[in-house]
Amino acid sequence: MIGFGMRTVAALLALAAVTVDALFNPILPGFNPDPAFLRVGSDYFIATSTFEVFPGHPIYHSTNLVDWELVGHALNRPAQLSLLGTPGNGGLWAPGLRYHDGIFYLISTSRHVYTSELSLFPRSFYVTTDDIFSNNWSDPIYFDSLGYDPDLFWDDNGDVYSTWCGINDPIDKIYGIYQNTIDIATGDSLTPAQLIFSGTLPNNSSARPEGPKLYNFNGTYYLLIAEGGTGATHRATIQRGPSPSGPWENNPKNPLVYNGEDPSLAVQSTGHADILQAEDGSFWGTLLGTRPQGGNTNHAQLGRETFLYPVTWEDGWPIFNGGRPITEHLVDVLEDRPPVTDFELDFGDVEGEDLEGAWYFVRTPYKKFYSLTERKGYLRVKGNAYAIGDRDSAALVLRKQTAYNQTFETTLEFSPLSNTTEAGITIWRQDSMHDEIGISGDADGSGKRYIVTRKLEKNDQVGPWALTPANNTKATVDRVELETDDEPVKLRIVGSSTSYTFGYAEGEGEWVDVLSIDSALLSLFSDFKGTLFGMYNTGRGFPTLAPADFRYWKQYS
Ligand SMILES: *[C@@H]1O[C@H](CO)[C@@H](O)[C@H](O)[C@H]1NC(C)=O
Ligand SMILES: *[C@@H]1O[C@H](CO)[C@@H](O)[C@H](O)[C@H]1NC(C)=O
Ligand SMILES: *[C@@H]1O[C@H](CO)[C@@H](O)[C@H](O)[C@H]1NC(C)=O
Ligand SMILES: *[C@@H]1O[C@H](CO)[C@@H](O)[C@H](O)[C@H]1NC(C)=O
Ligand SMILES: *[C@@H]1O[C@H](CO)[C@@H](O)[C@H](O)[C@H]1NC(C)=O
Ligand SMILES: *[C@@H]1O[C@H](CO)[C@@H](O)[C@H](O)[C@H]1NC(C)=O
Ligand SMILES: *[C@@H]1O[C@H](CO)[C@@H](O)[C@H](O)[C@H]1NC(C)=O
């Protein structure tokens, strides 16, 4: 993201002295849930969750809290993160981000295995680096705890506390905030785990106290948590006490944020907050929220995004955004400005052999399946036997959709010699939620080419623990014969609040739109991610030799 010029609003400087004077929420638009927030000196960092996509946990950096740039991913080596056959919404859940004694800590849980037979939480872990800009983090160091959303906290006496969301009644699914002290070198437990808090809501399975963040401000300990589940009743609440384990005094003004109180607000599902003190003493927070479209709170194809807001203090309690809901336009606080969401890359301009930055794959790739050098000027995607939607790793290169009104476009050169071979572009959210426009061939190897569209019906039964691969039997597939067997073909997916429209243009020809779908098909709420655009090549069950050569990647509003 390239920075805009700063516009100063003198009257607001008292509140926004970190030179934050213009802002448009979400600050990290698109699939960026569960933000963890950290300051080291005058550098700010945010990490978000990634579930079954690889690499895991993007790290964003800013010096003004408004302009954020991706600096790497904490889990970027297959040896750190083996998402092999991991089901949708398994993988990496909410991260924590901490700094102590010159070392950065990214704390997380990876649900490599996550099915109805095995929904047990695996042990959490942390990875470390002394140079967060190096994109070189350690291998995971595992805790002993059973749970998720781990936090690390260093007390003044040197004790290191691990705090997480654990399950205290697996039958009734009642969760609570657990804690123990650990040996930070090994992750080993030093004291027994104890339940330190059950949340502010009635103690049942809807309460879901999670995402604990522990702080010490001026000698008082604060426990900030998320409650109510990540959906419509999501909220943030805080407690304070004389020790890292409580006993806790409830903030009389809880919840700190709960947009769900007013379902007409453009931003919903606000919660999972993290706060910090800026260099100048002012306080800021991040949280996740959604921007539902088409008047339906469950229709948010971009998923959960990261929002920023000012924090002030009253009677020793933090107040988020002056006690008002978190919205896209914090006009009372900051001057508004448009977010930077366009992205354009000519693959001929890439130096080096690797795609670097905000590129993602579904699950850990078994091996590299693309090349920027075999045919200079192109991203060559080499297909394998797996198709998008298989519980494996299809040859699929992804980037997040970053605006609701956004078009994804490329030019593809592809000459398939069978009707299983297919390459093209997709709007993807999980194995059972993706729609494509691509090019395929003829069963007799005639060289004839067809535009193929594939529309999947939403399967509401497929939750986060989906056992089966994409149900391609439920796809509606259409084929239109192309005029040539060798001309480059432009492909595009035009996204709007409520639809995606798939089109192509052969050679220098005009655009032809061949399919339009309701974007609600890409917004099943129980999918924790958000949409990504992708380029793919597949043999749909068979190895394939035909390479797919893409000339550029363009996302624009
Ligand atoms: C990454 O960090 C490790 C441990 O500090 C070091 O041994 C290794 O050389 C580093 N790798 C790179 C590519 O910098
Ligand atoms: C909440 O319920 C769980 C499971 O029954 C129990 O272990 C825990 O003590 C309860 N918390 C409170 C505050 O009652
Ligand atoms: C939990 O308690 C709240 C308040 O009584 C209630 O609205 C909610 O339905 C309960 N959830 C479950 C799963 O019992
Ligand atoms: C801590 O104390 C300092 C100095 O009195 C004050 O400026 C600051 O706002 C306090 N922080 C909190 C969180 O209360
Ligand atoms: C998308 O564009 C339409 C038409 O210009 C507009 O009404 C709508 O508000 C836009 N949606 C978003 C989320 O920007
Ligand atoms: C490919 O063609 C064969 C023979 O006509 C047909 O049986 C098969 O269903 C086709 N496969 C696809 C994916 O279109
Ligand atoms: C796949 O489709 C078949 C036939 O419609 C259906 O019986 C089955 O339940 C579906 N499976 C999933 C996971 O959607």
XYZ file of C-alpha atoms in Angstrom, residues 13-497:
485
model
C -4.243 16.795 17.277
C -4.822 16.592 21.004
C -6.597 13.284 20.514
C -4.738 12.014 17.496
C -1.203 13.089 18.143
C 0.363 10.030 16.457
C -0.123 12.032 13.206
C -3.215 9.903 12.617
C -5.404 12.527 11.082
C -7.058 10.732 8.212
C -8.532 7.288 8.267
C -10.941 5.022 6.502
C -11.968 1.790 8.152
C -11.326 -1.029 7.689
C -7.606 -0.226 7.751
C -6.942 -3.777 6.492
C -9.819 -4.369 4.052
C -10.716 -7.909 3.010
C -10.011 -11.199 4.788
C -8.073 -9.959 7.871
C -9.734 -11.356 11.015
C -8.580 -11.483 14.640
C -6.037 -8.641 14.546
C -3.190 -8.738 17.074
C -1.696 -5.282 17.640
C 1.827 -4.341 18.737
C 4.071 -1.262 19.034
C 7.845 -1.338 19.253
C 9.338 2.165 19.365
C 7.676 4.091 16.568
C 6.781 0.956 14.582
C 3.323 -0.591 14.706
C 2.496 -4.148 13.694
C -0.698 -6.135 13.103
C -0.977 -9.893 12.552
C -4.219 -11.517 11.355
C -5.454 -15.093 10.981
C -5.304 -17.210 7.818
C -6.935 -20.620 8.530
C -6.157 -23.176 5.789
C -4.322 -20.832 3.419
C -0.529 -20.708 3.223
C 1.644 -18.822 4.149
C 0.172 -18.136 7.571
C -0.323 -14.999 9.677
C 0.519 -11.900 7.622
C 2.497 -9.236 9.495
C 1.592 -5.660 8.547
C 3.707 -2.644 9.494
C 2.914 1.054 9.860
C 4.551 4.114 11.346
C 1.382 6.258 11.391
C -1.379 3.685 12.121
C -3.079 4.509 8.809
C -0.765 3.307 6.027
C -0.097 -0.408 6.419
C 2.350 -2.458 4.435
C 2.732 -6.231 4.451
C 6.236 -7.157 5.661
C 5.932 -10.937 5.671
C 4.260 -13.989 7.170
C 5.211 -15.593 10.463
C 4.664 -19.133 9.125
C 6.086 -19.210 5.643
C 8.096 -22.474 5.543
C 6.312 -25.800 5.035
C 8.292 -27.180 8.000
C 6.589 -24.617 10.266
C 3.062 -25.239 9.032
C 1.938 -28.482 7.420
C -1.624 -27.867 6.280
C -1.950 -31.151 4.405
C -5.559 -32.187 3.992
C -6.566 -29.589 6.600
C -10.308 -28.931 6.260
C -11.836 -25.526 5.623
C -11.468 -23.241 8.669
C -8.938 -25.512 10.299
C -5.383 -24.221 10.183
C -4.280 -21.007 11.854
C -6.730 -19.321 14.207
C -6.314 -15.998 16.023
C -2.739 -14.845 16.618
C -1.145 -12.835 19.407
C 1.805 -10.524 18.820
C 4.229 -9.551 21.596
C 7.727 -8.123 22.042
C 10.024 -8.776 24.976
C 13.763 -8.204 25.429
C 14.464 -7.685 21.735
C 12.439 -10.711 20.584
C 9.135 -10.710 18.679
C 6.632 -13.454 19.535
C 3.795 -14.583 17.279
C 1.525 -16.816 19.356
C -1.055 -19.064 17.706
C -2.921 -22.342 17.317
C -3.068 -24.447 14.162
C -5.925 -26.883 13.808
C -4.211 -29.086 11.236
C -6.851 -31.711 11.880
C -10.396 -30.508 12.477
C -13.274 -32.859 11.774
C -16.424 -33.939 13.565
C -14.531 -37.047 14.773
C -11.575 -34.985 15.958
C -12.544 -31.485 17.010
C -10.078 -31.551 19.910
C -7.988 -28.392 20.058
C -4.308 -29.076 19.446
C -1.651 -27.489 21.674
C -0.867 -23.848 20.867
C 2.615 -22.534 20.024
C 4.718 -19.466 19.389
C 7.373 -18.575 16.839
C 10.038 -15.913 17.408
C 12.347 -13.578 15.527
C 14.712 -10.783 16.509
C 14.128 -9.047 13.157
C 10.470 -8.832 12.227
C 11.372 -7.410 8.811
C 13.508 -10.466 7.940
C 10.467 -12.697 7.354
C 12.512 -15.373 9.107
C 10.719 -16.796 12.142
C 11.698 -19.788 14.237
C 10.074 -23.193 14.154
C 7.079 -23.488 16.498
C 7.693 -23.883 20.243
C 4.670 -25.679 21.716
C 2.722 -25.003 24.894
C 1.123 -27.872 26.802
C -2.317 -26.298 26.891
C -5.487 -27.532 25.210
C -7.331 -24.583 23.705
C -6.945 -21.651 21.340
C -6.398 -17.863 21.124
C -3.205 -17.971 23.222
C -1.686 -14.818 24.752
C 1.768 -14.272 26.280
C 2.386 -11.811 29.112
C 5.589 -10.981 31.000
C 5.043 -9.865 34.570
C 7.463 -7.421 36.205
C 8.906 -10.215 38.392
C 9.903 -12.203 35.314
C 7.039 -14.722 35.358
C 5.651 -15.472 31.896
C 1.918 -16.108 31.710
C 0.204 -18.052 28.992
C -3.526 -17.276 28.811
C -5.930 -18.979 26.412
C -9.488 -19.978 25.707
C -10.010 -23.508 26.982
C -12.992 -25.769 27.218
C -14.244 -26.591 30.715
C -17.290 -28.588 29.683
C -16.762 -30.455 26.397
C -20.274 -31.898 26.413
C -22.084 -28.582 26.806
C -19.285 -26.723 25.000
C -18.754 -24.191 27.773
C -15.529 -22.260 27.325
C -13.465 -20.229 29.754
C -10.258 -18.215 30.015
C -7.444 -20.392 31.366
C -3.934 -19.510 32.425
C -0.660 -20.858 33.713
C 2.983 -19.797 33.872
C 5.452 -21.277 31.443
C 9.150 -21.603 30.716
C 9.522 -19.247 27.759
C 12.507 -21.169 26.376
C 10.610 -24.440 25.983
C 6.914 -23.587 26.280
C 6.701 -26.108 29.159
C 4.150 -25.485 31.917
C 5.522 -24.391 35.294
C 2.211 -24.170 37.176
C -1.142 -25.935 36.835
C -3.694 -24.402 34.483
C -6.474 -22.526 36.232
C -9.757 -21.087 35.038
C -9.319 -17.339 35.655
C -12.496 -15.980 34.076
C -15.794 -17.190 32.599
C -16.832 -13.972 30.877
C -19.642 -11.490 31.508
C -22.399 -13.400 29.692
C -24.581 -16.240 31.066
C -22.220 -19.209 31.458
C -23.445 -21.336 28.543
C -22.222 -22.338 25.093
C -23.236 -19.010 23.501
C -20.941 -17.023 25.817
C -17.686 -18.117 24.208
C -15.225 -15.965 26.198
C -12.101 -16.014 24.000
C -9.257 -13.961 22.504
C -7.752 -13.002 25.908
C -5.204 -10.168 25.975
C -3.480 -9.344 29.250
C -1.937 -5.913 29.970
C -0.387 -3.997 32.850
C -1.138 -0.288 32.713
C 0.248 1.747 35.615
C 0.413 -1.242 37.912
C -3.131 -2.466 37.271
C -3.699 -5.687 35.311
C -6.344 -5.709 32.588
C -7.922 -8.726 30.882
C -9.541 -7.822 27.555
C -11.580 -10.589 25.896
C -13.990 -11.271 23.040
C -17.427 -12.646 23.880
C -20.659 -13.776 22.287
C -19.145 -15.764 19.391
C -17.696 -14.141 16.294
C -21.137 -13.446 14.742
C -23.909 -10.941 15.337
C -23.467 -10.875 19.141
C -19.683 -10.502 19.081
C -18.343 -7.916 21.557
C -15.308 -6.886 23.606
C -15.274 -6.645 27.408
C -12.602 -5.821 29.965
C -11.799 -6.643 33.600
C -9.114 -5.305 35.914
C -7.374 -6.702 38.943
C -4.353 -6.689 41.238
C -2.578 -9.653 39.578
C -2.338 -11.290 36.134
C -4.849 -13.877 37.362
C -7.357 -11.524 38.980
C -9.527 -11.474 41.012
C -11.356 -9.415 38.413
C -13.398 -6.287 38.822
C -15.952 -5.881 36.038
C -15.912 -2.679 33.975
C -19.337 -1.141 34.725
C -19.429 0.119 31.129
C -18.952 -3.313 29.499
C -19.220 -4.126 26.672
C -16.551 -1.777 25.333
C -17.925 -2.287 21.857
C -20.989 -4.136 20.571
C -22.284 -2.941 17.197
C -24.758 -5.846 17.223
C -26.933 -3.748 19.537
C -27.921 -1.837 16.400
C -28.173 -4.213 13.409
C -28.732 -1.243 11.083
C -25.087 -0.141 11.473
C -22.946 -0.692 8.369
C -20.287 -2.432 10.464
C -21.258 -5.540 12.440
C -19.746 -8.418 14.454
C -17.286 -6.048 16.174
C -14.962 -7.632 18.707
C -11.696 -9.485 19.287
C -9.893 -6.283 20.281
C -6.295 -5.523 21.168
C -5.082 -2.147 22.489
C -1.748 -0.378 22.856
C -0.197 2.905 23.901
C 1.394 4.999 21.180
C 4.755 6.703 21.654
C 3.041 10.000 22.496
C 0.923 8.414 25.241
C -2.343 8.178 23.291
C -4.068 4.793 23.118
C -5.379 2.946 20.055
C -7.140 -0.311 19.428
C -7.834 -2.790 16.650
C -10.723 -5.210 16.316
C -12.475 -7.289 13.699
C -15.751 -6.359 12.075
C -17.790 -7.170 8.992
C -19.557 -4.942 6.463
C -22.745 -6.836 5.554
C -24.127 -6.225 2.062
C -27.601 -6.278 0.575
C -29.278 -5.677 3.945
C -28.416 -9.170 5.252
C -26.095 -9.386 8.267
C -24.826 -12.808 7.153
C -23.959 -11.596 3.664
C -20.367 -10.371 3.906
C -18.260 -12.085 1.269
C -15.123 -10.144 2.271
C -15.426 -11.727 5.694
C -14.006 -10.244 8.860
C -11.798 -7.185 8.370
C -9.504 -5.149 10.654
C -10.682 -1.805 12.076
C -8.821 0.898 14.056
C -10.217 3.292 16.671
C -8.963 5.649 19.397
C -9.039 4.602 23.042
C -9.403 7.060 25.922
C -9.524 6.426 29.676
C -12.052 7.306 32.356
C -11.845 6.217 36.004
C -9.099 3.764 35.066
C -11.199 2.065 32.365
C -10.596 2.253 28.609
C -13.314 3.655 26.318
C -13.336 2.662 22.646
C -14.053 5.431 20.129
C -15.589 7.697 22.760
C -18.181 5.036 23.570
C -19.633 5.179 20.054
C -19.846 2.183 17.670
C -16.881 1.494 15.405
C -17.777 2.528 11.862
C -16.112 3.009 8.497
C -16.013 6.755 8.956
C -14.851 7.812 12.413
C -15.699 11.367 11.403
C -15.838 12.738 14.907
C -12.275 11.655 15.406
C -10.479 11.712 12.119
C -10.668 13.114 8.633
C -11.952 10.602 6.113
C -9.953 9.341 3.170
C -10.317 6.555 0.640
C -8.574 3.245 1.275
C -5.994 1.964 -1.217
C -7.407 -1.272 -2.594
C -6.319 -1.476 -6.264
C -3.486 -3.837 -7.185
C -1.864 -4.294 -10.576
C 1.115 -6.459 -11.494
C 2.514 -7.258 -14.924
C 4.274 -10.591 -14.397
C 6.993 -9.393 -16.762
C 7.958 -6.818 -14.127
C 8.675 -9.370 -11.404
C 12.347 -9.679 -10.526
C 13.425 -13.038 -9.217
C 11.848 -16.445 -9.193
C 9.209 -16.184 -6.498
C 5.933 -14.402 -5.942
C 6.606 -12.252 -2.909
C 4.050 -10.498 -0.748
C 0.337 -11.054 -0.351
C 0.064 -14.274 -2.404
C -1.646 -17.327 -0.945
C -2.154 -21.012 -1.661
C -4.841 -23.364 -0.397
C -3.004 -25.513 2.180
C 0.747 -25.982 2.207
C 1.882 -26.636 -1.368
C 3.596 -30.032 -1.750
C 5.991 -28.433 -4.222
C 6.317 -25.265 -6.249
C 3.799 -25.341 -9.084
C 4.412 -22.022 -10.784
C 7.277 -20.378 -12.604
C 8.092 -16.765 -13.434
C 11.132 -17.741 -15.504
C 10.129 -20.670 -17.751
C 8.336 -18.194 -19.974
C 9.600 -14.752 -19.070
C 6.833 -12.174 -18.863
C 4.232 -14.650 -17.608
C 3.101 -16.382 -14.464
C 3.146 -20.000 -15.618
C 0.838 -22.162 -13.496
C 1.475 -25.895 -13.868
C -1.643 -27.928 -13.201
C -1.853 -31.094 -11.170
C -4.494 -33.780 -10.790
C -6.363 -31.871 -8.095
C -9.179 -29.418 -8.744
C -10.232 -26.405 -6.733
C -12.323 -27.795 -3.900
C -10.382 -31.033 -3.420
C -9.035 -31.519 0.106
C -5.523 -31.303 -1.311
C -3.537 -28.482 -2.871
C -4.778 -27.528 -6.334
C -2.503 -25.391 -8.538
C -4.156 -22.170 -7.410
C -2.568 -18.768 -6.729
C -4.676 -16.395 -4.627
C -4.855 -12.758 -3.476
C -7.466 -11.320 -1.145
C -10.416 -9.404 -2.553
C -10.006 -5.981 -0.918
C -13.144 -4.028 -1.913
C -16.757 -5.066 -2.433
C -16.883 -3.269 -5.784
C -13.789 -4.802 -7.296
C -12.960 -6.353 -10.671
C -10.305 -9.031 -11.140
C -8.854 -9.349 -14.628
C -6.065 -11.112 -16.512
C -5.049 -12.438 -19.924
C -4.517 -16.193 -20.261
C -2.648 -18.173 -22.915
C -3.682 -21.811 -22.714
C -4.057 -24.672 -25.202
C -5.680 -27.685 -23.517
C -5.903 -30.967 -25.419
C -8.494 -32.675 -23.236
C -11.795 -31.870 -21.613
C -10.490 -32.451 -18.091
C -7.665 -29.946 -18.495
C -8.841 -26.511 -17.450
C -7.251 -23.189 -16.460
C -8.762 -19.857 -15.558
C -9.716 -17.563 -12.691
C -11.849 -18.051 -9.612
C -13.521 -16.258 -6.755
C -12.732 -18.571 -3.836
C -13.695 -18.749 -0.198
C -13.395 -22.430 0.728
C -13.560 -25.929 -0.780
C -17.314 -25.794 -1.190
C -17.566 -22.088 -2.067
C -15.839 -21.018 -5.278
C -16.917 -20.108 -8.814
C -14.789 -20.135 -11.945
C -14.418 -18.972 -15.500
C -11.768 -20.847 -17.447
C -10.732 -22.492 -20.681
C -11.032 -26.215 -21.354
C -10.589 -28.519 -24.366
C -12.154 -31.429 -26.170
C -12.145 -35.090 -25.134
C -10.736 -36.120 -28.544
C -7.784 -33.729 -28.353
C -9.024 -31.818 -31.404
C -7.514 -28.573 -30.096
C -10.939 -26.926 -29.912
C -11.297 -24.681 -26.879
C -14.266 -23.771 -24.732
C -15.018 -21.131 -22.135
C -16.187 -23.009 -19.048
C -18.057 -21.490 -16.142
C -18.665 -23.340 -12.929
C -21.193 -22.172 -10.364
C -21.408 -24.013 -7.042
C -24.576 -24.054 -5.003
C -24.085 -23.007 -1.420
C -24.214 -25.994 0.893
C -25.367 -24.779 4.274
C -24.576 -28.159 5.797
C -20.876 -27.668 5.221
C -19.605 -26.085 8.398
C -16.067 -25.440 9.551
C -15.615 -29.178 10.142
C -16.583 -30.157 6.581
C -15.509 -33.724 5.965
C -15.977 -33.956 2.258
C -14.335 -32.172 -0.627
C -16.187 -29.750 -2.827
C -19.321 -31.281 -4.128
C -18.747 -30.722 -7.786
C -21.857 -32.705 -8.553
C -23.645 -29.623 -7.291
C -21.901 -27.322 -9.752
C -23.665 -25.898 -12.775
C -21.166 -26.107 -15.636
C -21.584 -24.285 -18.949
C -19.377 -24.408 -22.041
C -19.148 -21.931 -24.931
C -16.887 -22.749 -27.893
C -14.089 -20.251 -28.586
C -13.301 -19.164 -32.140
C -9.575 -19.882 -32.102
C -7.305 -22.535 -30.659
C -4.436 -20.213 -29.784
C -5.454 -16.552 -29.242
C -4.879 -15.104 -25.760
C -8.165 -14.835 -23.846
C -8.956 -12.079 -21.379
C -10.887 -13.225 -18.314
C -12.565 -11.139 -15.636
C -14.762 -11.394 -12.566
C -16.639 -8.184 -11.798
C -17.481 -8.067 -8.085
C -20.183 -5.840 -6.626
C -21.885 -5.715 -3.236
